[in-house]
């Protein structure tokens, strides 16, 4: 929808105006096309209905003519039975037989009509067969009337049966064809009704759509024009910031909008240029006033500056004379200072040599202290290692004590077992004597084991107590060595700090010696500078005189310049 509206906005006004009639014309063409197709279909249906009605008329006329022929045959027989005039009878019989032969020829036409409208071929064949049989029998009866009326009457029974069968079949066919024609008439009526409804709907739709398109296009045409009119109104009120709508359109209003935008920019530039001209005029006026003020201020300021310059010239002259006197005094004092500086430089160099010797001694002491600290650290390490070894020995003695306790326990149990064995051997009598001897030996051995174990336990206890004393002594030695190591470290730090301080003193003394030499050189430069200062003082005196002269000239020129500006 947005794309369609954008397309409508971009087409020309003439095409927009013609768009509604074009759409209505297209809808009318659709209506005409559909009407033509509908009418063609309706005509085809009407022709089918007419054809069906014609077939119905053929069957109906054939039924009437066969009924008429049947009646004529009965009347012929009646006349033949009552009229003795052969000539008159022959004429009537010929007429009846001619009618029957004509009907026989039409039988095929009736059958074709039935088949053409779509009836059952069997029914059509039955009707044709019955009617042909009726007409043949009727022809035989009509032919027999001239010879023998009574025989002719005997033929009428079969003729009547054939007629009734054929008539029944034909009436059924006529009813079916009538029903088919009625259905086709109803279908045609429905088609015409739908066509009329559709034509009314299309006509209404065309009218409504045409009106909607006309109104929409009028809005699309008049809306931008109203917006441009409002923009022009605001531009006439000097409102140049107003936005110009519709510049992106491709129709005539877009061209007008772009032209109006150019006009707005031109008016804006014109107003800006006028404002700039007014501002420039005002600036020039302000600049003239400001120049007047500056000129007056310049005159006053230059007068003050020239007065200050004259005063400064007098001061400069006085200062130059003072500088010359001070330069003479500096020359006399610098000689005395130079002699004192030389003596100070010799003294400082002697101090510097002594400081370097002291620094070398402190470095030697520091080296020895570091070596002592290293040895103390090694002693601490060995004491810790020995302490660990002795502690391992103490732990081994503890384990040996535990083993000795186990052996003692085993010996006690062995002794108890030997005692039990002796008791059992005594109960056994002579049979247990050998066992008693063995039990006694075991008991003896258990006793020896217990005594040896006691001796071992005594020795282990002694070892444990000695080992504990050794561990305590080694711990005390380690502690003492650690303290010595700490003290040695403190001494090393103090020596190191002393060395650094001595180095700094030596550096300071060397800097002082260098400074003394620099002082001597500086004093020489001061002497030279004093001589230059004296010469500069003379030059300043000469410049001060020139400055006083130039100040007088400058005052004269400034007065002349200010007078010229006032006259201008």
Short mmCIF file of C-alpha atoms in Angstrom, two decimals, residues 216-526:
data_model
loop_
_atom_site.label_atom_id
_atom_site.label_comp_id
_atom_site.label_asym_id
_atom_site.label_seq_id
_atom_site.Cartn_x
_atom_site.Cartn_y
_atom_site.Cartn_z
CA UNK A 216 -8.40 9.94 -2.66
CA UNK A 217 -6.74 11.54 -5.66
CA UNK A 218 -8.32 14.89 -4.87
CA UNK A 219 -6.87 14.62 -1.35
CA UNK A 220 -3.50 13.60 -2.80
CA UNK A 221 -3.57 16.59 -5.14
CA UNK A 222 -5.12 19.22 -2.85
CA UNK A 223 -3.23 18.20 0.34
CA UNK A 224 0.30 19.05 -0.93
CA UNK A 225 -1.02 22.25 -2.53
CA UNK A 226 -2.57 23.33 0.80
CA UNK A 227 0.70 22.50 2.56
CA UNK A 228 2.68 24.57 0.03
CA UNK A 229 0.17 27.41 0.42
CA UNK A 230 0.65 27.34 4.22
CA UNK A 231 4.43 27.30 3.70
CA UNK A 232 4.20 30.33 1.40
CA UNK A 233 2.09 32.11 3.99
CA UNK A 234 4.72 31.48 6.69
CA UNK A 235 7.51 32.58 4.31
CA UNK A 236 5.61 35.82 3.68
CA UNK A 237 5.71 36.34 7.44
CA UNK A 238 9.55 36.06 7.26
CA UNK A 239 9.57 32.67 9.00
CA UNK A 240 12.49 31.17 7.07
CA UNK A 241 12.96 28.12 9.30
CA UNK A 242 9.72 26.54 8.08
CA UNK A 243 10.14 23.09 6.51
CA UNK A 244 9.09 22.75 2.84
CA UNK A 245 7.11 19.49 2.46
CA UNK A 246 6.91 17.29 -0.63
CA UNK A 247 10.38 17.98 -2.07
CA UNK A 248 10.90 14.26 -2.72
CA UNK A 249 7.78 14.00 -4.89
CA UNK A 250 8.19 13.61 -8.67
CA UNK A 251 4.95 15.32 -9.74
CA UNK A 252 4.18 19.00 -10.31
CA UNK A 253 3.77 19.64 -6.57
CA UNK A 254 7.27 18.22 -6.03
CA UNK A 255 8.64 20.67 -8.62
CA UNK A 256 6.77 23.50 -6.86
CA UNK A 257 8.09 22.34 -3.47
CA UNK A 258 11.69 22.29 -4.71
CA UNK A 259 11.27 25.73 -6.28
CA UNK A 260 9.76 26.99 -3.01
CA UNK A 261 12.71 25.48 -1.12
CA UNK A 262 15.14 27.38 -3.37
CA UNK A 263 13.07 30.54 -2.79
CA UNK A 264 13.19 30.00 0.99
CA UNK A 265 16.97 29.55 0.91
CA UNK A 266 17.34 32.69 -1.24
CA UNK A 267 15.18 34.71 1.14
CA UNK A 268 17.10 33.32 4.10
CA UNK A 269 20.44 34.19 2.47
CA UNK A 270 19.14 37.66 1.60
CA UNK A 271 18.07 38.30 5.18
CA UNK A 272 21.38 36.92 6.44
CA UNK A 273 23.35 39.18 4.07
CA UNK A 274 21.27 42.21 5.12
CA UNK A 275 21.92 41.37 8.77
CA UNK A 276 25.63 40.97 8.01
CA UNK A 277 25.67 44.39 6.25
CA UNK A 278 23.95 46.00 9.24
CA UNK A 279 26.36 44.27 11.60
CA UNK A 280 29.36 45.38 9.47
CA UNK A 281 28.09 48.99 9.45
CA UNK A 282 27.58 48.87 13.18
CA UNK A 283 31.03 47.32 13.62
CA UNK A 284 32.65 50.06 11.53
CA UNK A 285 30.86 52.70 13.62
CA UNK A 286 31.96 51.03 16.82
CA UNK A 287 35.49 50.65 15.44
CA UNK A 288 35.66 54.42 14.69
CA UNK A 289 34.45 55.26 18.17
CA UNK A 290 36.87 52.78 19.63
CA UNK A 291 39.71 54.21 17.52
CA UNK A 292 38.92 57.66 18.89
CA UNK A 293 39.05 56.33 22.42
CA UNK A 294 42.28 54.43 21.70
CA UNK A 295 43.87 57.53 20.18
CA UNK A 296 43.12 59.60 23.23
CA UNK A 297 44.28 56.79 25.48
CA UNK A 298 47.41 56.33 23.32
CA UNK A 299 48.30 60.01 23.64
CA UNK A 300 47.96 59.92 27.42
CA UNK A 301 49.82 56.63 27.69
CA UNK A 302 52.69 57.73 25.43
CA UNK A 303 53.06 60.93 27.42
CA UNK A 304 53.29 58.89 30.59
CA UNK A 305 55.75 56.43 28.98
CA UNK A 306 57.95 59.23 27.67
CA UNK A 307 58.00 60.82 31.10
CA UNK A 308 58.92 57.44 32.58
CA UNK A 309 61.63 57.00 29.93
CA UNK A 310 63.16 60.39 30.78
CA UNK A 311 63.11 59.48 34.46
CA UNK A 312 64.56 56.02 33.65
CA UNK A 313 67.30 57.63 31.55
CA UNK A 314 68.33 59.76 34.52
CA UNK A 315 68.18 56.73 36.82
CA UNK A 316 70.19 54.68 34.32
CA UNK A 317 72.90 57.28 34.25
CA UNK A 318 73.14 57.24 38.05
CA UNK A 319 73.14 53.42 38.09
CA UNK A 320 75.90 53.22 35.49
CA UNK A 321 78.11 55.45 37.63
CA UNK A 322 77.40 53.22 40.68
CA UNK A 323 78.24 50.10 38.64
CA UNK A 324 81.61 51.54 37.67
CA UNK A 325 82.43 52.18 41.33
CA UNK A 326 81.29 48.70 42.36
CA UNK A 327 83.40 47.12 39.60
CA UNK A 328 86.50 48.80 41.02
CA UNK A 329 85.69 47.47 44.51
CA UNK A 330 85.08 43.98 43.13
CA UNK A 331 88.46 43.94 41.44
CA UNK A 332 90.27 44.72 44.73
CA UNK A 333 88.27 42.17 46.79
CA UNK A 334 88.53 39.34 44.24
CA UNK A 335 92.34 39.31 44.58
CA UNK A 336 92.05 38.68 48.36
CA UNK A 337 89.42 35.97 47.88
CA UNK A 338 91.56 34.22 45.27
CA UNK A 339 94.48 33.84 47.72
CA UNK A 340 92.20 32.42 50.45
CA UNK A 341 90.64 30.00 47.97
CA UNK A 342 94.02 28.58 47.01
CA UNK A 343 94.87 27.84 50.68
CA UNK A 344 91.45 26.21 51.23
CA UNK A 345 91.92 24.02 48.16
CA UNK A 346 95.26 22.69 49.46
CA UNK A 347 93.73 21.85 52.90
CA UNK A 348 90.73 20.05 51.34
CA UNK A 349 92.98 17.90 49.14
CA UNK A 350 94.88 16.72 52.24
CA UNK A 351 91.62 15.75 53.94
CA UNK A 352 90.57 13.88 50.83
CA UNK A 353 93.74 11.72 50.89
CA UNK A 354 93.17 10.78 54.56
CA UNK A 355 89.51 9.90 53.84
CA UNK A 356 90.58 7.56 51.03
CA UNK A 357 93.00 5.70 53.39
CA UNK A 358 90.22 5.35 56.00
CA UNK A 359 87.87 3.97 53.36
CA UNK A 360 90.43 1.28 52.36
CA UNK A 361 90.83 0.20 56.04
CA UNK A 362 87.08 -0.08 56.57
CA UNK A 363 86.79 -2.20 53.42
CA UNK A 364 89.43 -4.62 54.75
CA UNK A 365 87.59 -4.87 58.11
CA UNK A 366 84.34 -5.53 56.28
CA UNK A 367 85.92 -8.37 54.31
CA UNK A 368 87.17 -10.07 57.49
CA UNK A 369 83.79 -9.62 59.20
CA UNK A 370 82.03 -11.20 56.22
CA UNK A 371 84.42 -14.16 56.39
CA UNK A 372 83.69 -14.57 60.12
CA UNK A 373 79.95 -14.42 59.41
CA UNK A 374 80.34 -17.15 56.78
CA UNK A 375 82.26 -19.40 59.18
CA UNK A 376 79.66 -18.82 61.92
CA UNK A 377 76.92 -19.78 59.47
CA UNK A 378 78.80 -22.98 58.59
CA UNK A 379 79.21 -23.76 62.32
CA UNK A 380 75.46 -23.29 62.84
CA UNK A 381 74.79 -25.66 59.94
CA UNK A 382 77.18 -28.33 61.32
CA UNK A 383 75.67 -27.99 64.82
CA UNK A 384 72.18 -28.46 63.41
CA UNK A 385 73.38 -31.53 61.45
CA UNK A 386 75.04 -33.01 64.61
CA UNK A 387 71.91 -32.27 66.61
CA UNK A 388 69.83 -34.16 64.04
CA UNK A 389 72.27 -37.14 64.18
CA UNK A 390 72.23 -37.29 67.99
CA UNK A 391 68.44 -37.02 67.99
CA UNK A 392 68.38 -39.98 65.60
CA UNK A 393 70.64 -41.87 68.02
CA UNK A 394 68.26 -41.06 70.90
CA UNK A 395 65.35 -42.33 68.86
CA UNK A 396 67.29 -45.55 68.07
CA UNK A 397 68.00 -46.00 71.80
CA UNK A 398 64.31 -45.59 72.49
CA UNK A 399 63.55 -48.28 69.89
CA UNK A 400 66.22 -50.57 71.45
CA UNK A 401 64.56 -50.06 74.83
CA UNK A 402 61.25 -51.14 73.33
CA UNK A 403 62.90 -54.27 71.89
CA UNK A 404 64.50 -55.02 75.27
CA UNK A 405 61.10 -54.72 76.94
CA UNK A 406 59.71 -57.15 74.38
CA UNK A 407 62.56 -59.62 75.05
CA UNK A 408 61.97 -59.31 78.82
CA UNK A 409 58.31 -60.08 78.32
CA UNK A 410 59.14 -63.10 76.16
CA UNK A 411 61.67 -64.38 78.79
CA UNK A 412 59.05 -64.05 81.56
CA UNK A 413 56.51 -65.98 79.51
CA UNK A 414 59.15 -68.60 78.63
CA UNK A 415 60.00 -68.99 82.32
CA UNK A 416 56.30 -69.42 83.12
CA UNK A 417 55.96 -71.99 80.38
CA UNK A 418 59.04 -73.88 81.70
CA UNK A 419 57.46 -73.86 85.18
CA UNK A 420 54.22 -75.27 83.81
CA UNK A 421 56.19 -77.90 81.86
CA UNK A 422 58.05 -78.93 85.06
CA UNK A 423 54.72 -79.29 86.89
CA UNK A 424 53.32 -81.42 84.09
CA UNK A 425 56.49 -83.55 84.00
CA UNK A 426 56.21 -84.17 87.78
CA UNK A 427 52.62 -85.31 87.27
CA UNK A 428 53.76 -87.65 84.50
CA UNK A 429 56.15 -89.43 86.78
CA UNK A 430 58.93 -91.46 85.23
CA UNK A 431 57.65 -90.81 81.73
CA UNK A 432 58.06 -87.04 82.19
CA UNK A 433 61.58 -87.05 83.64
CA UNK A 434 63.24 -86.27 80.31
CA UNK A 435 60.71 -83.55 79.67
CA UNK A 436 61.38 -82.18 83.17
CA UNK A 437 65.10 -81.95 82.39
CA UNK A 438 64.36 -80.02 79.18
CA UNK A 439 61.93 -77.76 81.04
CA UNK A 440 64.61 -77.04 83.62
CA UNK A 441 67.08 -76.11 80.92
CA UNK A 442 64.53 -73.83 79.30
CA UNK A 443 63.80 -72.23 82.65
CA UNK A 444 67.53 -71.71 83.20
CA UNK A 445 67.95 -70.14 79.80
CA UNK A 446 64.92 -67.92 80.41
CA UNK A 447 66.48 -66.73 83.65
CA UNK A 448 69.79 -65.95 81.90
CA UNK A 449 67.89 -64.13 79.14
CA UNK A 450 66.03 -62.06 81.72
CA UNK A 451 69.26 -61.10 83.48
CA UNK A 452 71.01 -60.23 80.18
CA UNK A 453 68.00 -58.21 79.18
CA UNK A 454 68.14 -56.29 82.45
CA UNK A 455 71.82 -55.50 81.80
CA UNK A 456 70.99 -54.35 78.28
CA UNK A 457 68.10 -52.22 79.58
CA UNK A 458 70.49 -50.64 82.09
CA UNK A 459 72.99 -49.82 79.33
CA UNK A 460 70.25 -48.51 77.02
CA UNK A 461 68.93 -46.29 79.81
CA UNK A 462 72.45 -44.94 80.32
CA UNK A 463 72.81 -44.33 76.57
CA UNK A 464 69.44 -42.54 76.49
CA UNK A 465 70.35 -40.26 79.38
CA UNK A 466 73.78 -39.48 77.86
CA UNK A 467 72.21 -38.91 74.44
CA UNK A 468 69.68 -36.49 75.94
CA UNK A 469 72.48 -34.56 77.64
CA UNK A 470 74.40 -34.46 74.33
CA UNK A 471 71.28 -33.21 72.48
CA UNK A 472 70.83 -30.44 75.05
CA UNK A 473 74.53 -29.49 74.85
CA UNK A 474 74.48 -29.42 71.02
CA UNK A 475 71.29 -27.31 71.13
CA UNK A 476 73.01 -24.85 73.48
CA UNK A 477 76.07 -24.75 71.18
CA UNK A 478 73.83 -24.14 68.18
CA UNK A 479 72.03 -21.35 70.00
CA UNK A 480 75.34 -19.73 71.00
CA UNK A 481 76.70 -20.01 67.42
CA UNK A 482 73.44 -18.51 66.07
CA UNK A 483 73.82 -15.59 68.48
CA UNK A 484 77.44 -15.16 67.37
CA UNK A 485 76.29 -15.32 63.74
CA UNK A 486 73.67 -12.63 64.43
CA UNK A 487 76.17 -10.42 66.21
CA UNK A 488 78.67 -10.90 63.39
CA UNK A 489 75.96 -9.93 60.92
CA UNK A 490 75.23 -6.77 62.90
CA UNK A 491 78.94 -5.97 62.95
CA UNK A 492 79.12 -6.55 59.19
CA UNK A 493 76.17 -4.23 58.65
CA UNK A 494 77.73 -1.57 60.87
CA UNK A 495 81.08 -1.87 59.04
CA UNK A 496 79.27 -1.71 55.71
CA UNK A 497 77.40 1.43 56.82
CA UNK A 498 80.64 2.90 58.12
CA UNK A 499 82.27 2.18 54.76
CA UNK A 500 79.42 3.86 52.94
CA UNK A 501 79.63 6.87 55.28
CA UNK A 502 83.41 7.07 54.77
CA UNK A 503 82.92 6.81 51.00
CA UNK A 504 80.38 9.62 51.16
CA UNK A 505 82.84 11.69 53.26
CA UNK A 506 85.57 11.01 50.72
CA UNK A 507 83.26 11.95 47.86
CA UNK A 508 82.20 15.10 49.75
CA UNK A 509 85.82 16.06 50.36
CA UNK A 510 86.62 15.47 46.71
CA UNK A 511 83.60 17.58 45.72
CA UNK A 512 84.84 20.24 48.17
CA UNK A 513 88.28 20.16 46.57
CA UNK A 514 86.67 20.40 43.15
CA UNK A 515 84.52 23.26 44.49
CA UNK A 516 87.59 25.05 45.83
CA UNK A 517 89.18 24.77 42.42
CA UNK A 518 85.95 26.00 40.85
CA UNK A 519 85.89 28.90 43.33
CA UNK A 520 89.39 29.89 42.27
CA UNK A 521 88.39 29.73 38.62
CA UNK A 522 85.18 31.61 39.38
CA UNK A 523 87.06 34.33 41.24
CA UNK A 524 89.29 34.72 38.19
CA UNK A 525 86.15 35.00 36.06
CA UNK A 526 84.70 37.49 38.56
#
